[in-house]
Coordinates of C-alpha atoms and ligand atoms in Angstrom, one line a residue:
X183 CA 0.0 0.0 0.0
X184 CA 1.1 3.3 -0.7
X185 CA 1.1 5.8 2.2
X186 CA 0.9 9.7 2.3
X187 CA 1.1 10.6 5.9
X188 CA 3.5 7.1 6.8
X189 CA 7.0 5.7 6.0
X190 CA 7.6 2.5 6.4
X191 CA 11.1 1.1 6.2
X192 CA 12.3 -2.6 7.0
X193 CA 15.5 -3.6 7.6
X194 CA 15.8 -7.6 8.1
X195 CA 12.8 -9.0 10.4
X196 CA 12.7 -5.2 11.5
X197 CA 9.8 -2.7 10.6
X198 CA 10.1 0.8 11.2
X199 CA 6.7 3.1 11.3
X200 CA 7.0 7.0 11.2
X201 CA 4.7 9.0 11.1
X202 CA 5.6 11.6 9.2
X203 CA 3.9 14.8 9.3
X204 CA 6.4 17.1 10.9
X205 CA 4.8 20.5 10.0
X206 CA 1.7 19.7 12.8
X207 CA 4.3 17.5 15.2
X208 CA 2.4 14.0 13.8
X209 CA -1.0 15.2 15.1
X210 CA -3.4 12.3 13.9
X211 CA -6.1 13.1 11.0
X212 CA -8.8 10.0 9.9
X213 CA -6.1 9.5 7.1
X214 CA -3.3 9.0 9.3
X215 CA -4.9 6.6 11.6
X216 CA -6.3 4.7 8.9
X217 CA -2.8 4.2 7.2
X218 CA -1.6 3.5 10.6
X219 CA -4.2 0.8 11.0
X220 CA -3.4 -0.4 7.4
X221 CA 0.2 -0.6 8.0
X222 CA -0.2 -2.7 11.6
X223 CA -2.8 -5.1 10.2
X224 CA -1.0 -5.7 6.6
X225 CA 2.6 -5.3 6.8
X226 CA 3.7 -5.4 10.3
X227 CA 1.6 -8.5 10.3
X228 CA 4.1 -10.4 8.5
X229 CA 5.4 -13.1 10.0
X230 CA 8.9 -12.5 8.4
X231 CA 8.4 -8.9 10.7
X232 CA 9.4 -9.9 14.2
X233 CA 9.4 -6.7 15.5
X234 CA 7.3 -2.8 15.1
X235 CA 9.2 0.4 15.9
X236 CA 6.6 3.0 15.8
X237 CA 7.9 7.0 15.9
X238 CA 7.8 10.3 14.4
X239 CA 9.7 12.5 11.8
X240 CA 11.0 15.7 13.4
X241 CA 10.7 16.7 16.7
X242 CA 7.2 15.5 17.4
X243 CA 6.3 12.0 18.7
X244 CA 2.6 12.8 17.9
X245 CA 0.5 15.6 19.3
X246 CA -3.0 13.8 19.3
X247 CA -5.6 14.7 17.5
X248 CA -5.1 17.1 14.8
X249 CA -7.2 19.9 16.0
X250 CA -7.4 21.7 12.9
X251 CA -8.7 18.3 10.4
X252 CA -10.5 16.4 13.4
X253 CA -14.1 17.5 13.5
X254 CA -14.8 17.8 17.3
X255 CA -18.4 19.2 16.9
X256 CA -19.2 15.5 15.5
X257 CA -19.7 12.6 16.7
X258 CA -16.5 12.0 18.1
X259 CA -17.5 8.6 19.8
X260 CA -18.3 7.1 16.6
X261 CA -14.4 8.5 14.6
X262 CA -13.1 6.9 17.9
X263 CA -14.5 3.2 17.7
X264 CA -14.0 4.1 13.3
X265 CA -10.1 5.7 13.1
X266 CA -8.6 5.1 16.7
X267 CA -10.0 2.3 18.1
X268 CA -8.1 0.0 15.1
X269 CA -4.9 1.5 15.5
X270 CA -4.9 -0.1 19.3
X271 CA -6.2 -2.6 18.5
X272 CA -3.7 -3.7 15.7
X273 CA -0.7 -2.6 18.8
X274 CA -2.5 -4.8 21.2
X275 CA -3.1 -7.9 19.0
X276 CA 0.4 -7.7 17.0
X277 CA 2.2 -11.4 18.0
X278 CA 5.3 -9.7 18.0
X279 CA 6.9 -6.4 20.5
X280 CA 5.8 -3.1 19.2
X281 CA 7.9 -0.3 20.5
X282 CA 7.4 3.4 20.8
X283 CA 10.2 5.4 20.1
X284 CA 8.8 8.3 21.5
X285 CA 11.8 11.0 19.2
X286 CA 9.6 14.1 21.1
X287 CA 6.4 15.4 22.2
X288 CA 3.4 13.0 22.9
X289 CA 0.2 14.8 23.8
X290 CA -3.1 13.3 24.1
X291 CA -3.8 10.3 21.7
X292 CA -0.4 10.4 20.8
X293 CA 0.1 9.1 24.5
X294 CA -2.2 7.5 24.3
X295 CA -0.7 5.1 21.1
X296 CA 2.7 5.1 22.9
X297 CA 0.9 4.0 26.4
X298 CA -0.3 0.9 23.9
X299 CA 2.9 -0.6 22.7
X300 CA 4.9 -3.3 24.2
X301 CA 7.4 -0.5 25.5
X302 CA 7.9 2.7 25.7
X303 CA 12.0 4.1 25.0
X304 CA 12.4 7.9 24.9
X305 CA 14.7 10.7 23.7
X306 CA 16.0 12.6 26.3
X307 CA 14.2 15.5 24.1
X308 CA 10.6 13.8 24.4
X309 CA 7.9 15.8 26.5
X310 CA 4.8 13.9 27.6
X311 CA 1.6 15.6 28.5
X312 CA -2.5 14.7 28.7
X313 CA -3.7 17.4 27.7
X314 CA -7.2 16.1 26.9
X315 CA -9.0 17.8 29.4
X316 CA -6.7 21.0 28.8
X317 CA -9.3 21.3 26.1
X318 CA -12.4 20.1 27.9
X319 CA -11.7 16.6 26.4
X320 CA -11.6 13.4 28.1
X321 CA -8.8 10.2 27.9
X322 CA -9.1 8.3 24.8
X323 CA -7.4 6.1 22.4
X324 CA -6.7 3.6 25.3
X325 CA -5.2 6.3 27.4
X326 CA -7.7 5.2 31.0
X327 CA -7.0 1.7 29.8
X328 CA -3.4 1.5 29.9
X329 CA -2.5 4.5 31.8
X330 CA -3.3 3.5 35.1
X331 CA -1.8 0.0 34.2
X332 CA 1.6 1.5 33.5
X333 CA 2.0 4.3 36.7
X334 CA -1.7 3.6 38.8
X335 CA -4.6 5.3 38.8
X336 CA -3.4 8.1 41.2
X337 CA -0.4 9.1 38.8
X338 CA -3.0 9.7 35.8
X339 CA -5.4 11.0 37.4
X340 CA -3.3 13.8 38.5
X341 CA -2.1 13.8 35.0
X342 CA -5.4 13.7 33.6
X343 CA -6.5 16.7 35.4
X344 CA -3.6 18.7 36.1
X345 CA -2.0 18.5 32.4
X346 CA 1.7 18.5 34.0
X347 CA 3.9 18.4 31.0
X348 CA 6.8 15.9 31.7
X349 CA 10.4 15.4 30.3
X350 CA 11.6 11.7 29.4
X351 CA 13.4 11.4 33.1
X352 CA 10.4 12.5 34.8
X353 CA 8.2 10.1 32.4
X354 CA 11.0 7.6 33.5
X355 CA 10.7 7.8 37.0
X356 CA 6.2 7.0 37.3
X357 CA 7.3 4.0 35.0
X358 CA 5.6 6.2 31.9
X359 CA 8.7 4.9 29.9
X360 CA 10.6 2.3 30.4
X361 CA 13.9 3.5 28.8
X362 CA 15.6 6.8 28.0
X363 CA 17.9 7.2 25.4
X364 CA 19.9 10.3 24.4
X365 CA 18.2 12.8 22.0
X366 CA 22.0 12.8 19.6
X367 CA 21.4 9.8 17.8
X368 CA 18.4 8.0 19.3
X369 CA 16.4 7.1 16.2
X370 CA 19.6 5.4 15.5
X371 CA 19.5 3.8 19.4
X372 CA 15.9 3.0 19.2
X373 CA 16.5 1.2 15.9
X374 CA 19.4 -0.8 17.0
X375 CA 17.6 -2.2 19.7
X376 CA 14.3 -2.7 18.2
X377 CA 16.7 -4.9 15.5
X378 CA 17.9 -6.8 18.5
X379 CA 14.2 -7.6 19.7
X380 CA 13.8 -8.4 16.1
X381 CA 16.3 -11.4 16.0
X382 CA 15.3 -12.7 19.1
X383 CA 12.6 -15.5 20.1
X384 CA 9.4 -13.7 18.5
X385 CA 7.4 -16.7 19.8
X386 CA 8.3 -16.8 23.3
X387 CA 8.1 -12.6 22.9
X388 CA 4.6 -13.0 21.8
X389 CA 3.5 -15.3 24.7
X390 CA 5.2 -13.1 27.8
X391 CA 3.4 -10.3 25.2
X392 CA 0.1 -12.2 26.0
X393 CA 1.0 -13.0 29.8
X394 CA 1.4 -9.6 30.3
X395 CA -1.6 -8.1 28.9
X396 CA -4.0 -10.7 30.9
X397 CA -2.2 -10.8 34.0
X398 CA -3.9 -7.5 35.4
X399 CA -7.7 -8.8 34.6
X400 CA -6.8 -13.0 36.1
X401 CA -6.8 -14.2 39.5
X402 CA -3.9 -16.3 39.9
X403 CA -5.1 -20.0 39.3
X404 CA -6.2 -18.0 35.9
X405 CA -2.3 -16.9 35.3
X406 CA -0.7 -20.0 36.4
X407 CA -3.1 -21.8 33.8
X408 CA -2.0 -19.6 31.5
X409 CA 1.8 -19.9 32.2
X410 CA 1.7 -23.6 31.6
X411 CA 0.0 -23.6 28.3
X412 CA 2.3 -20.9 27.1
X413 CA 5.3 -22.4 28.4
X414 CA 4.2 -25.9 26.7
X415 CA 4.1 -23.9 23.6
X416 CA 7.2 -22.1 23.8
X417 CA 9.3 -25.0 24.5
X418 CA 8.0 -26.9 21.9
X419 CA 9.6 -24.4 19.6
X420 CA 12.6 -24.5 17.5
X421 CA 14.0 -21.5 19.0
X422 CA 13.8 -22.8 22.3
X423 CA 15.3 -26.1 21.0
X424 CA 18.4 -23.9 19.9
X425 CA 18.2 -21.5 23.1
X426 CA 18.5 -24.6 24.9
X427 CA 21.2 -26.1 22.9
X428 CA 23.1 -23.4 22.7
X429 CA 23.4 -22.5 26.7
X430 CA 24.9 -26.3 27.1
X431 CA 27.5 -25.5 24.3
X432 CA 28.5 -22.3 25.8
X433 CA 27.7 -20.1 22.6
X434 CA 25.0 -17.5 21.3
X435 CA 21.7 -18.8 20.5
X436 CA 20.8 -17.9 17.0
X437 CA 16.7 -17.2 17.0
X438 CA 14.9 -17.6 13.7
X439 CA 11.4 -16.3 15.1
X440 CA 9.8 -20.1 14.9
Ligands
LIG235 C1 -1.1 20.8 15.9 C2 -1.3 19.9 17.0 C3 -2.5 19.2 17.0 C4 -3.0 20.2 15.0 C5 0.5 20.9 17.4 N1 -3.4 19.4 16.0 N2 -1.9 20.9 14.9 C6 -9.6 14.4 20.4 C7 -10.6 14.7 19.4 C8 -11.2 13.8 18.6 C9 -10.9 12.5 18.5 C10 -10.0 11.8 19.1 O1 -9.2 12.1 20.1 C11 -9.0 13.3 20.6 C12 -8.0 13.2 21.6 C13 -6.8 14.1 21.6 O2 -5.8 13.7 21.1 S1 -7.1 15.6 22.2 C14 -5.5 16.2 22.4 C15 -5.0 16.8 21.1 N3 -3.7 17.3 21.3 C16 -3.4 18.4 22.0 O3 -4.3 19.0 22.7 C17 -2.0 19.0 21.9 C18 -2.0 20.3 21.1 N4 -0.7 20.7 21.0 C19 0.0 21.4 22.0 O4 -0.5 21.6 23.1 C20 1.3 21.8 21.6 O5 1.5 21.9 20.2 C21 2.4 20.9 22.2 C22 2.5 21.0 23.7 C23 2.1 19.4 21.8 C24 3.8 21.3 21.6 O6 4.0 22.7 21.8 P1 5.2 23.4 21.0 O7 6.4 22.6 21.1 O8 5.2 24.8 21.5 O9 4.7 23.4 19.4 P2 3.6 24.2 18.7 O10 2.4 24.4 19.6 O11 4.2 25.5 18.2 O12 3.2 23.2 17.5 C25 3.9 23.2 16.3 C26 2.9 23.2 15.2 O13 2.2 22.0 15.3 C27 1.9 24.3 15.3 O14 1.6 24.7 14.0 P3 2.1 26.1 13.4 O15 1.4 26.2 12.0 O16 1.7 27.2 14.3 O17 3.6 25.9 13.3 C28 0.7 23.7 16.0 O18 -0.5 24.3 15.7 C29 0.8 22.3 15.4 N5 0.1 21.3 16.2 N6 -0.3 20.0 17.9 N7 -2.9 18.4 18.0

């Protein structure tokens, strides 16, 4: 598919997503989110893609909404569940880690997106804020779903209503991010280590992907269930035959994904 508000680049089993409209710091129009969608459902869906990097061009990560092309006086519920609800959707269900390389500022569903991947690594530049209600909006995009899962549902709250704007050590800190990476050269950094993920186990990633993202809503009976189907799967793989292998013959496992 051709894109006009995307570029995709792949390097190996890696896939790199930018958005790329610099001149509004990657604020999201129904275009953009449906290219997005596209993009996560078609090619980041392959399964020779083992890993998603998903940033910005320039010095925004994504500012939300676009103000000026989103038509707030409509029925905003329905362009939700239409344009946004797709896009984390496609994050959440993606086999494989999806990282945020949050280059700069994320504002409002921006943050939202970034609060939905696998992980979070920042510039030292990036600048995180709500915002939403900054404009008599409320969280969207995921935002009171993951949010509170990441830093507790004190933290956003007083981020939901105060609008503090924070940098990437600050973000760091309430567990917003989970790495920070300096601004000279981090799409570089962030690209190097979403590579990495990419030639690692992307079966094994996908189950802990999966343990994670149910742990929060099972008791533990319903984890420990869980635990032992996926570990029957994963060790039943080939790259756990070789990760295996390789530990008793002293020397690097070499992952192939299956
Ligand atoms: C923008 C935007 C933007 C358009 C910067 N839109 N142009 C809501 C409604 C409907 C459906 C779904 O979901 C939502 C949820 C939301 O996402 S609501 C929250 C939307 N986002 C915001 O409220 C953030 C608005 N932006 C800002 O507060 C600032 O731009 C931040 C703090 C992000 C960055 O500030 P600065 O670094 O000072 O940059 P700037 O304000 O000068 O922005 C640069 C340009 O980008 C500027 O255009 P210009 O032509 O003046 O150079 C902005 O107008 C444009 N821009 N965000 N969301």
């Amino acid at each position: 598919m051709a894109y006009e508000d995307l570029r995709l680049e792949r390097e190996g089993p890696a896939l790199r997503i930018v958005i790329d409209r610099p001149e509004v710091l990657n604020a999201l129009t129904p275009r953009t989110l449906e290219e997005l969608s596209a993009a996560l459902t078609g090619e980041a869906a392959d399964p020779a893609v083992r890993a998603v990097l998903l940033t910005g061009e320039g010095r925004g990560f994504c500012a939300g909404a676009d103000l000026a092309a989103t038509p707030v006086d409509e029925d905003i519920g329905a362009l939700l569940e239409l344009a946004y609800h797709p896009v984390v959707r496609a994050i959440v269900d993606l086999d494989k880690p999806v990282v945020a390389g949050v280059n700069g500022v994320a504002a409002g569903a921006g943050l939202s997106l970034a609060a939905a991947c696998d992980l979070r690594v920042a510039s030292s530049a990036a600048l995180f804020a709500l915002g939403f209600t900054a404009i008599g909006l409320v969280m969207d995009a995921g935002c009171s779903y993951h949010l509170p899962r990441l830093i507790g549902v004190g933290r956003t709250m007083d981020l939901a209503l105060g609008n503090a704007r924070l940098g990437a050590e600050e973000a760091k800190a309430i567990g917003l991010v989970e790495r920070v990476l300096p601004a000279e050269g981090f799409a570089e950094a962030v690209w190097e280590l979403v590579k990495g993920l990419a030639a690692g186990p992307t079966l094994s990633y996908a189950l802990v992907k999966r343990q994670l993202r149910a742990t929060l809503a099972n008791d533990l009976e319903e984890q420990l269930a869980l635990e032992a189907a996926a570990q029957a799967r994963a060790a039943s793989s080939r790259d756990a035959r070789e990760g295996v292998a390789a530990f008793r013959a002293k020397r690097a496992p070499s992952f192939t994904g299956a």
